[in-house]
XYZ file of C-alpha atoms in Angstrom:
119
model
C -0.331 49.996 259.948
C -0.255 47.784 263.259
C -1.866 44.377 263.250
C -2.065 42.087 266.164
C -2.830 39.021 265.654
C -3.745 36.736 268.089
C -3.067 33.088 267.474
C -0.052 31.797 265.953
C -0.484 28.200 264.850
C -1.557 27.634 261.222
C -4.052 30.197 260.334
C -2.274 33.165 262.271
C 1.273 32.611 260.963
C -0.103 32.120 257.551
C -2.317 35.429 258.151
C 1.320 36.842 259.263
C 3.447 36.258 256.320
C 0.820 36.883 253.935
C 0.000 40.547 255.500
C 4.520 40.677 255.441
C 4.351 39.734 252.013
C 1.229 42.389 250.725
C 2.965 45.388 253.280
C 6.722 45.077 253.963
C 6.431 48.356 256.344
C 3.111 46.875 258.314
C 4.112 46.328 262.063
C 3.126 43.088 262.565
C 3.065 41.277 266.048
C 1.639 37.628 266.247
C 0.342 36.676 269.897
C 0.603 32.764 270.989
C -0.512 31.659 274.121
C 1.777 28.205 274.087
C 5.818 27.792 273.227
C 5.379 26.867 269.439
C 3.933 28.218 266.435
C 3.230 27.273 262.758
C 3.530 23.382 263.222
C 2.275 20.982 261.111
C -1.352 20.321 262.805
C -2.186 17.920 259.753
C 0.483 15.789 261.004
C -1.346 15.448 264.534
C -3.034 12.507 264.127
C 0.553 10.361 262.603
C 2.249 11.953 266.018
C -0.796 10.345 268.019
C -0.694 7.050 265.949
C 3.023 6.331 266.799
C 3.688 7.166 262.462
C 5.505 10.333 263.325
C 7.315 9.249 266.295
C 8.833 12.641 266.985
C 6.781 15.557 268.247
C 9.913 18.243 267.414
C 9.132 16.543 263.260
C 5.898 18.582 263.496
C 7.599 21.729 263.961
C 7.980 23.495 260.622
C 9.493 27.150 261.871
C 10.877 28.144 265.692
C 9.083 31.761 266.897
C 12.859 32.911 266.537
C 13.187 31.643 262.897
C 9.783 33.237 262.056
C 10.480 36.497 263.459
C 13.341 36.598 260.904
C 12.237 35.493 258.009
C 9.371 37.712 258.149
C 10.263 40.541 260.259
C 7.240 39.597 262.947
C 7.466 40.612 266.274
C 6.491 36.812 267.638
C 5.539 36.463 271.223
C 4.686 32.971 272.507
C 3.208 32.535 276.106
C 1.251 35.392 275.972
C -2.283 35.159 276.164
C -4.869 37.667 275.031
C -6.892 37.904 277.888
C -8.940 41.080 277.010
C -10.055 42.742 273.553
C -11.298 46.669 273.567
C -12.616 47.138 269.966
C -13.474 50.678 271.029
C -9.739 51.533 272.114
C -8.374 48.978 269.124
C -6.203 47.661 272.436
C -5.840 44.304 273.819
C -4.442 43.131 277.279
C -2.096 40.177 277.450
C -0.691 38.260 280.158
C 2.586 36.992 280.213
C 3.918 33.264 281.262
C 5.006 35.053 284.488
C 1.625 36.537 285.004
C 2.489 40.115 284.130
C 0.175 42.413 281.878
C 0.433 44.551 279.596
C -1.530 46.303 276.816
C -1.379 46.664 273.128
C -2.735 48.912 270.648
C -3.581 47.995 267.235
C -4.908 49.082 263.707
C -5.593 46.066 262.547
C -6.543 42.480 264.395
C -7.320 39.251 263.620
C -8.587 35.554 265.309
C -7.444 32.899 264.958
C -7.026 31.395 268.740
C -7.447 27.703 266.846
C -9.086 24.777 269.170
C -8.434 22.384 272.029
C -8.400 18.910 271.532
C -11.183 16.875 273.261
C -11.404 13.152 273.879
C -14.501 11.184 273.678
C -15.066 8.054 275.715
């Protein structure tokens, strides 16, 4: 069984070792649009308050360390940029700007949020 998942910051790399830990044979790939995954987003606000002083202190795993421990094919800076339900495919562009498609079995969301400001 294949399963993309797209998003790879608390909810997809917990999605991502649980599915490792329930199938050890399941092809797994977890798709992240920025350069980190599975940090510590509780710990925003203490980074923003000057608490944490460290941004690298809300890092709990590198992609590379991930990938290990859980046998995950991790791929940051690429972006889903198309879903086909129909197909089970998805297209994703690179940091470079290349493409390339996907096939899958299984897929979940979790693309997470963007932080907004309010004056």
């Amino acid at each position: 069984m294949k399963h993309i998942i797209i998003g790879g910051v608390a909810g997809g790399a917990t999605a991502a070792a649980r599915i490792r830990r329930t199938d050890e044979k399941a092809e797994i790939f977890l798709l992240e649009k920025g350069k980190y995954i599975s940090y510590a987003n509780c710990g925003l606000p203490y980074y923003i308050g000057g608490t944490i002083a460290e941004r690298e202190k809300l890092f709990m795993q590198t992609p590379a360390s991930f990938a290990k421990r859980f046998n995950i094919d991790v791929r940051v800076e690429n972006e889903v940029i198309g879903i086909d339900t129909t197909k089970k495919r998805v297209e994703v562009r690179r940091a470079d700007g290349s493409t390339y498609t996907e096939n899958y079995d299984k897929m979940l969301l979790s693309p997470g949020a963007s932080p907004c400001v309010r004056l």
